[in-house]
Amino acid sequence: MSRSAVVPRAKANRLQEKSAQELVDATETFIFDCDGVIWKGDSLIEGVPETLELLRSMGKRLIFVTNNSTKSRAGYTKKFESLGLKVNAEEIFSSSFAAAAYLESIDFKKKAYVVGETGILEELDGVGIKHIGGESDAGKQVTLASGELMHHDEDVGAVIVGFDRNINYYKIQYATLCIRENPGCMFIATNTDAVTHLTDAQEWAGNGSMVGAIKGSTKREPIVVGKPAAFMLDYIANKFQIRKDQITMVGDRLDTDILFGNDGGLNTMLVLSGVTTKDMLCSDDNTIAPTYYTDKLADLLCVGKVAA
Amino acid sequence: MSRSAVVPRAKANRLQEKSAQELVDATETFIFDCDGVIWKGDSLIEGVPETLELLRSMGKRLIFVTNNSTKSRAGYTKKFESLGLKVNAEEIFSSSFAAAAYLESIDFKKKAYVVGETGILEELDGVGIKHIGGESDAGKQVTLASGELMHHDEDVGAVIVGFDRNINYYKIQYATLCIRENPGCMFIATNTDAVTHLTDAQEWAGNGSMVGAIKGSTKREPIVVGKPAAFMLDYIANKFQIRKDQITMVGDRLDTDILFGNDGGLNTMLVLSGVTTKDMLCSDDNTIAPTYYTDKLADLLCVGKVAA
């Protein structure tokens, strides 16, 4: 049973100046979700640059995680730069990286078939894993004349499914064949988010759709490497040798960010600058409670004032 | 709990000449699945014309049901004709028809958004239900520049999801918006089959993929109108005023055809000419047992010989 499922809702406390100070003092590493915390679509959220600068000046380690697999870490570095934020590729953990890191961690030697965008392909290149599919299968059509069959590569040992705006039936069938017919073929999902902030104007169907399509034809459950699964957190904790109770996870989603943090034994802070409203947090249906909640990341700026 | 879940596997008996005679005698109406029973892709299965002719000559009512929603009843009539079989549109119940009949049965007055092919559109036209989407949204692309949002029709009161070889992200997002944002909007699936016989050479990812994509972004379960849900059977039994224990369901799939028949209180006969092998039927994992199983529909021809 997950820890968060038994935390009563009443334990979600609004962040105050005093508790903000205590939280920052107790935290060695902040893990930030990006969409809804740092930015919304292509717009920076108010007060973010100053807050990150303050935390860096206090010697905190900052890590940025995102379930969005469309970019690689290198791609995200450019996005941070374009918003005026200085972040190194080593500080970024995208689910595209997580997919590649997972395969590397199990010493995967076969080929991957990718339903997804350039981020996954770049990260696979980074760890030297051969791949097919991805953007080169955009626009492909299937002919369904009598006797027609699709051939697939029997050396594919993993299908990676990430968000793909060019999802099509060719890719669905290719992925399905690999998973159903190649013995031992893994089904890896970068994440299963229902919706995502592709633009700042609307919520868009997320990778839950692409993963749902492959689940529907294979009747298989995927290995999830992004939030809320444990893989990325364990990877980060091992890599930097951090104690989990000295990490604070900051996110805007209860069922990915806060669940990820609670299940991993981290402190958690929900910001209301993304998909979750206070009503959703306080609803009787919600069983996931963060340690604290607050309107936006910049509410941590009060710490600087108390300290000054 | 479904009836079939508690029927022990050992109760599946191979059809013999004597039991075939008893089964036919006890049956007023035969319901046949099409793919895997009557044809495989575009090829007629051996002995089918003679068997149907024999049963007709004995005064049996014949009904053909198919979860494949790509054609309307009119479209299927042509397919039967092209294979040399004479079947009336009134004898055909496709899941495309079931979707339209379901909406008609609840006096639906709004608009339907369709993820699917021409069969559904033709059947909606047949009952006078306005629709958008379907084939006219094939090839549409989504622009994801900053500030971009997709508008959707607030008068859509039902999203119908059927097999769609031109599934794309535009359709997924449009369907998602209708279901998430239009109050009371229904989510209707023609079926949730994992795989389907689009050609006779290979199994193809089925409508389970299209439905899975919409489930993944909406977190909603669909109303299923095709097999194994009860809607189509109840509709047929009402329309023709047939007692369910005088119906025999003949199909090639345990988890749709036989489950549909068992749950509905019908006699069931599994044919091994489609997706199910004898090993699958007899596997310890299988909890769904037909009344009888046999190699192919034409095994009923022995009845004629006994009677002669």
XYZ file of C-alpha atoms in Angstrom:
616
model
C 0.000 0.000 0.000
C 1.365 3.403 -0.879
C 2.189 5.728 2.034
C 0.155 8.535 0.555
C -3.052 6.530 0.424
C -3.288 6.515 4.212
C -2.292 10.131 4.917
C -5.507 11.912 5.831
C -6.330 14.893 3.690
C -6.411 17.181 6.735
C -2.628 16.868 6.996
C -2.086 19.078 3.934
C -1.023 22.354 5.536
C -0.651 25.691 3.823
C 2.977 26.808 3.755
C 3.632 29.664 6.243
C 6.785 31.771 6.673
C 7.905 29.668 9.651
C 7.247 26.314 7.995
C 8.903 27.516 4.773
C 12.047 28.298 6.760
C 11.955 24.883 8.460
C 11.375 23.110 5.156
C 14.264 24.855 3.418
C 16.567 24.249 6.392
C 15.730 20.519 6.363
C 16.235 20.215 2.591
C 19.536 19.421 0.909
C 18.058 18.821 -2.550
C 14.972 20.247 -4.227
C 13.426 18.244 -7.030
C 11.191 20.425 -9.173
C 8.595 19.322 -11.639
C 8.765 21.714 -14.619
C 5.314 22.081 -16.269
C 3.095 23.971 -13.840
C 5.937 24.773 -11.412
C 8.674 26.446 -13.469
C 6.695 27.179 -16.628
C 3.296 26.717 -18.189
C 3.701 25.807 -21.866
C 6.176 28.407 -23.064
C 5.610 31.004 -20.302
C 7.791 31.265 -17.215
C 5.805 31.325 -13.940
C 6.178 34.510 -11.886
C 9.068 34.731 -9.420
C 10.792 31.538 -10.513
C 14.229 32.992 -11.455
C 14.631 34.806 -8.113
C 13.511 31.754 -6.135
C 15.955 29.419 -7.885
C 18.730 31.959 -7.440
C 17.967 32.295 -3.708
C 18.012 28.529 -3.182
C 21.260 28.152 -5.127
C 22.818 30.931 -3.026
C 21.879 28.923 0.082
C 23.819 25.945 -1.298
C 20.837 23.781 -2.171
C 21.111 21.181 -4.962
C 18.442 21.766 -7.598
C 17.119 18.992 -9.830
C 14.480 19.383 -12.514
C 12.321 16.404 -13.456
C 9.720 16.262 -16.170
C 7.484 13.521 -17.479
C 7.430 15.240 -20.858
C 9.536 12.990 -23.104
C 9.435 15.089 -26.266
C 12.812 16.684 -25.520
C 16.133 15.246 -24.372
C 18.134 16.782 -21.514
C 20.019 18.788 -24.124
C 16.696 19.973 -25.526
C 15.514 21.038 -22.081
C 18.733 22.945 -21.425
C 17.849 25.091 -24.439
C 14.293 25.566 -23.190
C 15.572 26.742 -19.779
C 18.013 29.080 -21.548
C 15.253 30.512 -23.758
C 13.353 31.396 -20.586
C 16.444 33.067 -19.093
C 17.264 30.273 -16.632
C 20.728 28.731 -16.321
C 20.381 25.005 -15.777
C 22.927 22.281 -16.645
C 21.978 19.113 -18.485
C 23.166 17.145 -15.396
C 20.483 18.830 -13.320
C 17.697 17.683 -15.659
C 15.931 14.321 -15.488
C 13.346 13.963 -18.227
C 11.345 10.792 -18.772
C 13.109 10.492 -22.150
C 16.397 10.210 -20.248
C 14.787 7.842 -17.735
C 13.809 5.425 -20.525
C 17.382 5.336 -21.827
C 18.846 5.148 -18.306
C 16.530 2.261 -17.439
C 17.627 0.221 -20.449
C 21.271 1.039 -19.708
C 20.776 -0.028 -16.072
C 19.670 -3.518 -17.146
C 22.483 -3.820 -19.725
C 20.050 -3.923 -22.649
C 21.748 -5.042 -25.868
C 18.897 -5.376 -28.363
C 17.043 -2.782 -30.406
C 14.310 -0.419 -29.185
C 11.188 0.475 -31.171
C 10.075 3.995 -30.286
C 6.588 5.485 -30.305
C 7.567 9.028 -29.425
C 9.489 12.125 -30.389
C 13.085 13.260 -30.708
C 13.833 13.414 -26.953
C 13.762 9.642 -26.583
C 15.827 9.086 -29.747
C 18.530 11.538 -28.605
C 18.761 9.947 -25.167
C 19.016 6.440 -26.662
C 21.835 7.707 -28.884
C 23.481 9.070 -25.736
C 23.754 5.586 -24.205
C 24.445 3.810 -27.498
C 21.185 1.875 -27.789
C 20.062 1.136 -31.351
C 16.558 2.263 -32.175
C 13.995 2.282 -34.956
C 10.619 3.997 -35.290
C 10.112 7.417 -33.713
C 9.942 10.347 -36.082
C 10.835 8.301 -39.158
C 7.493 6.472 -38.881
C 5.425 9.692 -38.855
C 3.009 9.827 -41.758
C 3.326 6.130 -42.608
C 0.140 4.441 -43.752
C -0.991 0.857 -43.649
C -2.318 -1.016 -46.681
C -4.984 -3.521 -45.783
C -5.474 -5.483 -49.000
C -6.090 -9.223 -48.791
C -2.974 -11.156 -47.811
C -1.226 -8.019 -46.581
C 0.956 -8.308 -43.499
C 3.380 -5.994 -41.726
C 6.873 -7.308 -41.157
C 8.643 -6.357 -37.967
C 12.192 -6.562 -36.683
C 12.607 -9.635 -34.483
C 15.610 -8.050 -32.770
C 13.422 -5.444 -31.066
C 13.628 -6.230 -27.331
C 11.867 -3.131 -25.994
C 9.079 -0.852 -27.151
C 9.345 2.616 -25.600
C 6.137 4.654 -25.634
C 6.320 8.401 -25.042
C 4.129 11.311 -26.082
C 3.856 11.393 -29.870
C 1.858 14.032 -31.730
C 2.347 11.949 -34.861
C 0.875 8.764 -33.435
C -0.628 6.667 -36.209
C -1.908 3.179 -36.874
C 1.369 2.047 -38.444
C 3.206 2.756 -35.180
C 0.469 1.142 -33.081
C 0.583 -2.040 -35.157
C 4.397 -2.150 -35.261
C 4.649 -1.739 -31.486
C 1.902 -4.329 -30.989
C 3.672 -6.898 -33.177
C 6.983 -6.436 -31.327
C 5.357 -6.830 -27.904
C 3.077 -9.731 -28.875
C 5.476 -11.676 -31.053
C 9.068 -11.028 -29.918
C 9.729 -13.283 -26.916
C 10.593 -11.237 -23.814
C 10.020 -7.890 -25.514
C 9.540 -5.175 -22.863
C 6.853 -2.486 -22.941
C 8.242 0.710 -21.407
C 6.195 3.873 -20.830
C 7.929 7.174 -20.154
C 4.799 8.111 -18.161
C 1.039 7.642 -18.228
C -0.132 11.244 -17.652
C -3.700 11.774 -18.854
C -3.107 15.378 -19.885
C -0.102 17.586 -20.509
C 0.642 21.299 -20.997
C 1.742 21.326 -24.632
C 0.673 24.945 -24.875
C -0.240 27.381 -22.110
C -3.785 27.830 -23.445
C -5.249 24.359 -22.919
C -4.677 20.899 -21.504
C -3.786 18.363 -24.172
C -4.224 14.611 -24.237
C -1.010 13.210 -22.756
C 1.057 10.056 -23.073
C -1.767 8.227 -21.298
C -3.292 8.082 -24.784
C -0.275 6.570 -26.533
C 0.297 4.050 -23.723
C -3.449 3.292 -23.614
C -3.399 2.478 -27.329
C -0.632 -0.116 -26.864
C -2.174 -1.528 -23.677
C -5.450 -1.923 -25.566
C -3.967 -4.125 -28.283
C -1.433 -6.072 -26.202
C -3.334 -6.449 -22.895
C 0.039 -5.802 -21.239
C 0.895 -3.325 -18.472
C 3.968 -1.171 -19.138
C 7.077 -0.639 -17.034
C 6.768 3.076 -16.175
C 10.068 4.950 -15.794
C 8.755 8.498 -15.191
C 6.772 9.828 -12.226
C 5.128 8.467 -10.103
C 7.166 5.245 -10.528
C 10.233 4.889 -8.305
C 12.913 4.439 -10.974
C 13.874 8.089 -11.482
C 14.015 8.865 -7.751
C 16.167 5.832 -6.976
C 18.444 6.762 -9.856
C 18.837 10.345 -8.597
C 19.350 9.308 -4.963
C 22.027 6.795 -5.985
C 23.778 9.102 -8.401
C 24.124 12.002 -5.942
C 24.162 9.853 -2.777
C 21.345 11.853 -1.196
C 19.238 10.785 1.791
C 15.613 10.767 0.708
C 14.369 12.553 3.814
C 16.590 15.488 2.864
C 14.848 15.874 -0.500
C 11.804 18.080 -1.088
C 9.716 17.358 -4.172
C 7.887 20.401 -5.567
C 5.115 19.710 -8.073
C 1.684 20.705 -9.335
C 0.116 17.254 -9.719
C -1.125 15.105 -6.868
C -1.179 11.796 -8.754
C 2.309 12.063 -10.215
C 4.536 14.582 -8.376
C 3.173 14.338 -4.851
C 2.518 10.597 -5.056
C 6.081 10.150 -6.389
C 7.462 12.158 -3.455
C 5.274 10.617 -0.758
C 5.901 7.058 -1.957
C 9.639 7.749 -2.017
C 9.773 9.140 1.527
C 10.474 12.749 0.464
C 9.040 15.993 1.791
C 6.487 17.265 -0.698
C 5.196 20.692 -1.614
C 2.225 21.147 -3.936
C 2.050 24.422 -5.870
C -1.317 25.600 -7.155
C 0.226 27.226 -10.266
C -0.452 24.183 -12.466
C -3.240 21.631 -12.912
C -4.345 21.219 -9.282
C -6.750 23.661 -7.612
C -7.258 24.026 -3.854
C -10.729 22.496 -4.285
C -9.206 19.405 -5.884
C -6.664 19.125 -3.070
C -9.384 19.465 -0.411
C -11.938 17.249 -2.177
C -13.157 14.162 -0.312
C -12.105 12.099 -3.326
C -8.471 13.053 -2.916
C -6.369 10.729 -0.800
C -2.975 12.214 -1.701
C -1.725 14.870 0.712
C 1.508 16.873 0.303
C 3.509 17.925 3.363
C 2.698 21.531 2.414
C 0.849 23.368 -0.299
C 1.229 26.923 -1.517
C 0.206 29.098 -4.457
C 3.510 29.154 -6.343
C 7.182 28.368 -6.049
C 8.022 32.037 -5.380
C 6.282 31.772 -2.005
C 9.605 30.339 -0.832
C 11.095 33.841 -1.312
C 9.866 34.684 2.201
C 12.697 32.469 3.486
C 15.208 34.919 2.209
C 13.412 37.735 3.987
C 13.279 35.893 7.326
C 16.933 35.017 6.981
C 17.947 38.550 5.972
C -20.039 -12.123 -11.299
C -20.356 -13.359 -14.864
C -21.777 -16.841 -15.305
C -18.896 -17.905 -17.476
C -16.329 -17.154 -14.795
C -17.594 -20.029 -12.679
C -18.111 -22.599 -15.447
C -15.291 -25.103 -15.051
C -13.124 -25.567 -18.112
C -13.824 -29.319 -18.145
C -17.388 -28.615 -19.277
C -16.243 -27.688 -22.799
C -17.193 -30.738 -24.828
C -16.223 -31.495 -28.392
C -19.258 -31.474 -30.671
C -20.271 -35.001 -31.766
C -22.883 -36.052 -34.352
C -25.452 -36.746 -31.615
C -24.867 -33.523 -29.718
C -24.877 -31.545 -32.983
C -28.327 -32.939 -33.732
C -29.556 -32.085 -30.214
C -28.088 -28.580 -30.408
C -29.670 -27.818 -33.769
C -33.020 -29.237 -32.622
C -32.973 -27.013 -29.519
C -32.026 -23.892 -31.479
C -34.495 -21.482 -33.056
C -31.943 -18.793 -33.858
C -28.237 -19.022 -34.616
C -26.119 -15.948 -33.999
C -22.858 -16.128 -35.899
C -19.776 -14.074 -35.366
C -18.324 -13.300 -38.827
C -14.499 -12.943 -38.627
C -13.085 -16.397 -37.904
C -16.440 -18.189 -38.337
C -17.790 -17.164 -41.755
C -14.645 -15.640 -43.213
C -11.044 -14.822 -42.378
C -10.181 -11.391 -43.765
C -11.437 -11.650 -47.337
C -11.513 -15.453 -47.609
C -14.618 -17.560 -47.020
C -14.088 -20.434 -44.559
C -14.589 -23.940 -46.020
C -18.111 -25.356 -45.995
C -19.871 -22.196 -44.846
C -22.327 -21.753 -47.786
C -23.632 -25.323 -47.519
C -23.996 -25.104 -43.747
C -25.957 -21.852 -43.853
C -28.145 -23.272 -46.614
C -28.839 -26.410 -44.581
C -29.805 -24.438 -41.474
C -32.058 -22.123 -43.488
C -33.727 -25.147 -45.069
C -34.480 -26.401 -41.543
C -36.262 -23.112 -40.789
C -33.634 -21.679 -38.475
C -33.306 -17.899 -38.117
C -29.748 -16.789 -38.901
C -28.217 -13.602 -37.484
C -24.734 -12.342 -38.176
C -23.007 -10.169 -35.594
C -19.637 -8.520 -35.917
C -17.641 -6.235 -33.666
C -15.959 -4.785 -36.729
C -17.403 -1.264 -37.023
C -15.671 -0.220 -40.237
C -18.684 -1.150 -42.360
C -22.407 -0.475 -41.958
C -25.037 -3.212 -42.389
C -25.334 -2.136 -46.022
C -21.559 -2.439 -46.362
C -21.623 -5.951 -44.880
C -24.416 -7.030 -47.227
C -22.028 -6.273 -50.091
C -19.233 -8.208 -48.410
C -21.490 -11.266 -47.982
C -22.531 -10.918 -51.630
C -18.934 -10.705 -52.820
C -18.292 -14.015 -51.044
C -21.322 -15.585 -52.722
C -23.568 -15.526 -49.631
C -27.088 -14.106 -49.676
C -27.724 -12.259 -46.431
C -30.200 -9.412 -45.838
C -29.235 -6.213 -44.040
C -31.878 -7.069 -41.383
C -29.945 -10.220 -40.501
C -26.742 -8.281 -39.807
C -25.861 -6.635 -36.495
C -22.547 -4.831 -36.666
C -21.136 -2.811 -33.783
C -21.464 0.271 -36.036
C -25.219 -0.368 -36.100
C -25.215 -1.086 -32.348
C -23.705 2.348 -31.619
C -26.432 4.079 -33.627
C -29.169 1.828 -32.196
C -27.966 2.536 -28.669
C -28.166 6.298 -29.143
C -31.570 5.934 -30.785
C -32.770 3.764 -27.872
C -32.017 6.564 -25.394
C -33.601 9.232 -27.622
C -30.274 11.028 -28.137
C -30.768 14.491 -29.635
C -27.276 16.022 -29.589
C -24.329 15.585 -31.914
C -21.882 12.644 -31.971
C -18.130 12.984 -32.479
C -16.796 9.896 -34.226
C -13.365 8.298 -34.011
C -13.921 5.611 -36.603
C -14.675 4.760 -40.197
C -17.559 4.988 -42.621
C -19.685 2.210 -41.065
C -20.484 4.263 -37.991
C -21.210 7.402 -40.035
C -23.610 5.515 -42.332
C -25.482 3.973 -39.407
C -25.807 7.355 -37.651
C -27.222 8.774 -40.878
C -29.674 5.870 -40.884
C -31.189 6.945 -37.563
C -30.862 10.681 -38.217
C -28.180 11.483 -35.650
C -25.911 14.409 -36.542
C -22.218 13.640 -36.465
C -18.821 15.231 -36.942
C -15.322 13.772 -37.075
C -14.831 10.361 -38.640
C -13.190 10.259 -42.035
C -13.177 14.030 -42.465
C -10.635 14.331 -39.619
C -8.169 11.901 -41.231
C -4.837 13.541 -41.946
C -5.505 16.563 -39.719
C -2.532 17.863 -37.809
C -2.231 19.812 -34.595
C -0.212 23.019 -34.273
C 1.360 23.403 -30.880
C 2.677 26.980 -30.906
C 2.417 29.054 -27.722
C -1.140 30.138 -26.964
C -2.590 27.557 -29.365
C -5.811 25.835 -28.367
C -8.217 23.499 -30.129
C -11.840 24.575 -30.201
C -14.500 21.911 -29.940
C -18.248 21.745 -30.474
C -20.074 22.104 -27.164
C -23.132 20.383 -28.625
C -21.337 17.041 -28.838
C -23.099 14.759 -26.343
C -21.453 11.474 -27.292
C -18.053 10.366 -28.525
C -18.218 7.072 -30.421
C -14.927 5.201 -30.731
C -14.594 2.468 -33.330
C -11.666 0.990 -35.220
C -9.924 3.732 -37.171
C -6.902 3.090 -39.372
C -6.509 6.866 -39.650
C -6.368 7.493 -35.903
C -4.337 10.621 -35.207
C -3.585 13.079 -32.424
C -6.147 15.588 -33.680
C -8.925 13.037 -33.205
C -7.605 11.940 -29.820
C -7.507 15.527 -28.550
C -10.918 16.412 -30.015
C -12.551 13.349 -28.420
C -10.760 14.066 -25.140
C -12.000 17.676 -25.051
C -15.615 16.625 -25.701
C -15.562 13.979 -22.968
C -13.687 16.094 -20.411
C -15.380 19.424 -21.034
C -18.934 18.844 -22.333
C -21.149 18.113 -19.309
C -22.717 14.660 -19.537
C -20.890 13.737 -22.736
C -20.963 9.945 -23.183
C -18.011 7.796 -24.208
C -19.242 4.903 -26.350
C -17.019 2.083 -27.638
C -18.203 -0.160 -30.455
C -15.980 -2.846 -28.874
C -12.648 -3.236 -27.108
C -11.138 -6.142 -29.051
C -7.361 -6.273 -28.694
C -6.798 -7.630 -32.186
C -8.818 -7.974 -35.345
C -8.584 -9.782 -38.702
C -8.162 -6.853 -41.064
C -6.425 -9.140 -43.506
C -6.212 -12.925 -43.529
C -2.417 -12.892 -43.196
C -1.941 -11.392 -39.727
C -3.684 -10.182 -36.588
C -3.934 -6.405 -36.442
C -4.236 -4.081 -33.468
C -7.971 -3.689 -32.871
C -10.325 -1.086 -31.488
C -8.839 -1.811 -28.056
C -6.114 0.609 -29.214
C -8.455 3.461 -30.152
C -10.539 3.011 -27.000
C -7.357 2.711 -24.909
C -6.103 6.018 -26.272
C -9.272 7.826 -25.150
C -9.394 6.012 -21.812
C -5.800 7.059 -21.222
C -6.490 10.778 -21.580
C -9.960 10.915 -19.995
C -9.621 8.285 -17.231
C -13.174 7.264 -18.135
C -14.551 3.811 -18.885
C -16.636 3.536 -22.068
C -20.162 2.222 -22.571
C -19.496 -0.832 -24.799
C -22.264 -1.656 -27.289
C -20.628 -4.579 -29.138
C -19.729 -8.019 -27.806
C -19.351 -9.078 -25.026
C -21.641 -6.351 -23.615
C -25.336 -7.233 -23.365
C -26.802 -4.404 -25.477
C -26.773 -6.119 -28.878
C -28.190 -9.410 -27.547
C -31.019 -7.684 -25.678
C -31.764 -5.651 -28.796
C -31.923 -8.777 -30.986
C -34.000 -10.763 -28.467
C -36.503 -7.900 -28.161
C -36.699 -7.196 -31.856
C -37.403 -10.794 -32.877
C -39.084 -11.847 -29.592
C -36.767 -14.817 -29.164
C -36.233 -16.788 -25.952
C -32.537 -16.654 -25.097
C -32.297 -20.374 -24.319
C -33.367 -21.071 -27.910
C -30.409 -19.113 -29.290
C -27.005 -20.621 -30.089
C -24.057 -18.259 -30.363
C -21.282 -19.453 -32.675
C -17.950 -17.671 -32.408
C -14.191 -17.998 -32.528
C -13.289 -15.850 -29.519
C -13.657 -16.863 -25.907
C -13.516 -13.388 -24.383
C -16.066 -11.789 -26.709
C -18.294 -14.329 -28.493
C -18.476 -17.102 -25.911
C -18.518 -14.702 -22.952
C -21.303 -12.743 -24.687
C -23.309 -15.940 -25.184
C -22.672 -17.415 -21.739
C -23.465 -14.160 -19.949
C -26.661 -13.842 -21.959
C -27.902 -17.358 -21.168
C -27.420 -18.721 -24.721
C -26.031 -22.022 -25.925
C -22.513 -21.438 -27.195
C -20.334 -23.131 -29.755
C -16.663 -22.250 -30.192
C -15.141 -22.882 -33.621
C -11.372 -23.293 -33.882
C -11.244 -21.676 -37.351
C -10.370 -18.238 -35.959
C -8.176 -16.824 -33.189
C -8.654 -19.514 -30.529
C -6.682 -22.757 -30.556
C -7.594 -25.909 -28.631
C -4.592 -25.284 -26.374
C -5.939 -21.838 -25.475
C -9.369 -23.314 -24.749
C -7.914 -26.029 -22.531
C -5.341 -23.806 -20.822
C -5.523 -23.483 -17.033
C -5.701 -19.688 -17.499
C -8.971 -19.918 -19.391
C -12.133 -19.659 -17.307
C -14.560 -19.287 -20.231
C -16.116 -22.537 -21.465
C -18.490 -22.881 -24.444
C -21.271 -25.464 -24.384
C -19.489 -27.177 -27.299
C -16.406 -26.655 -29.395
C -15.601 -27.892 -32.866
C -13.140 -27.245 -35.685
C -15.345 -25.235 -38.007
C -18.958 -24.272 -38.674
C -19.272 -26.915 -41.418
C -19.041 -29.619 -38.749
C -22.784 -28.988 -38.347
C -23.274 -30.536 -41.796
C -23.377 -33.951 -40.098
C -26.832 -32.955 -38.878
C -28.125 -33.041 -42.407
C -26.651 -36.512 -42.888
C -28.176 -37.898 -39.705
C -31.547 -36.393 -40.610
C -31.391 -37.654 -44.178
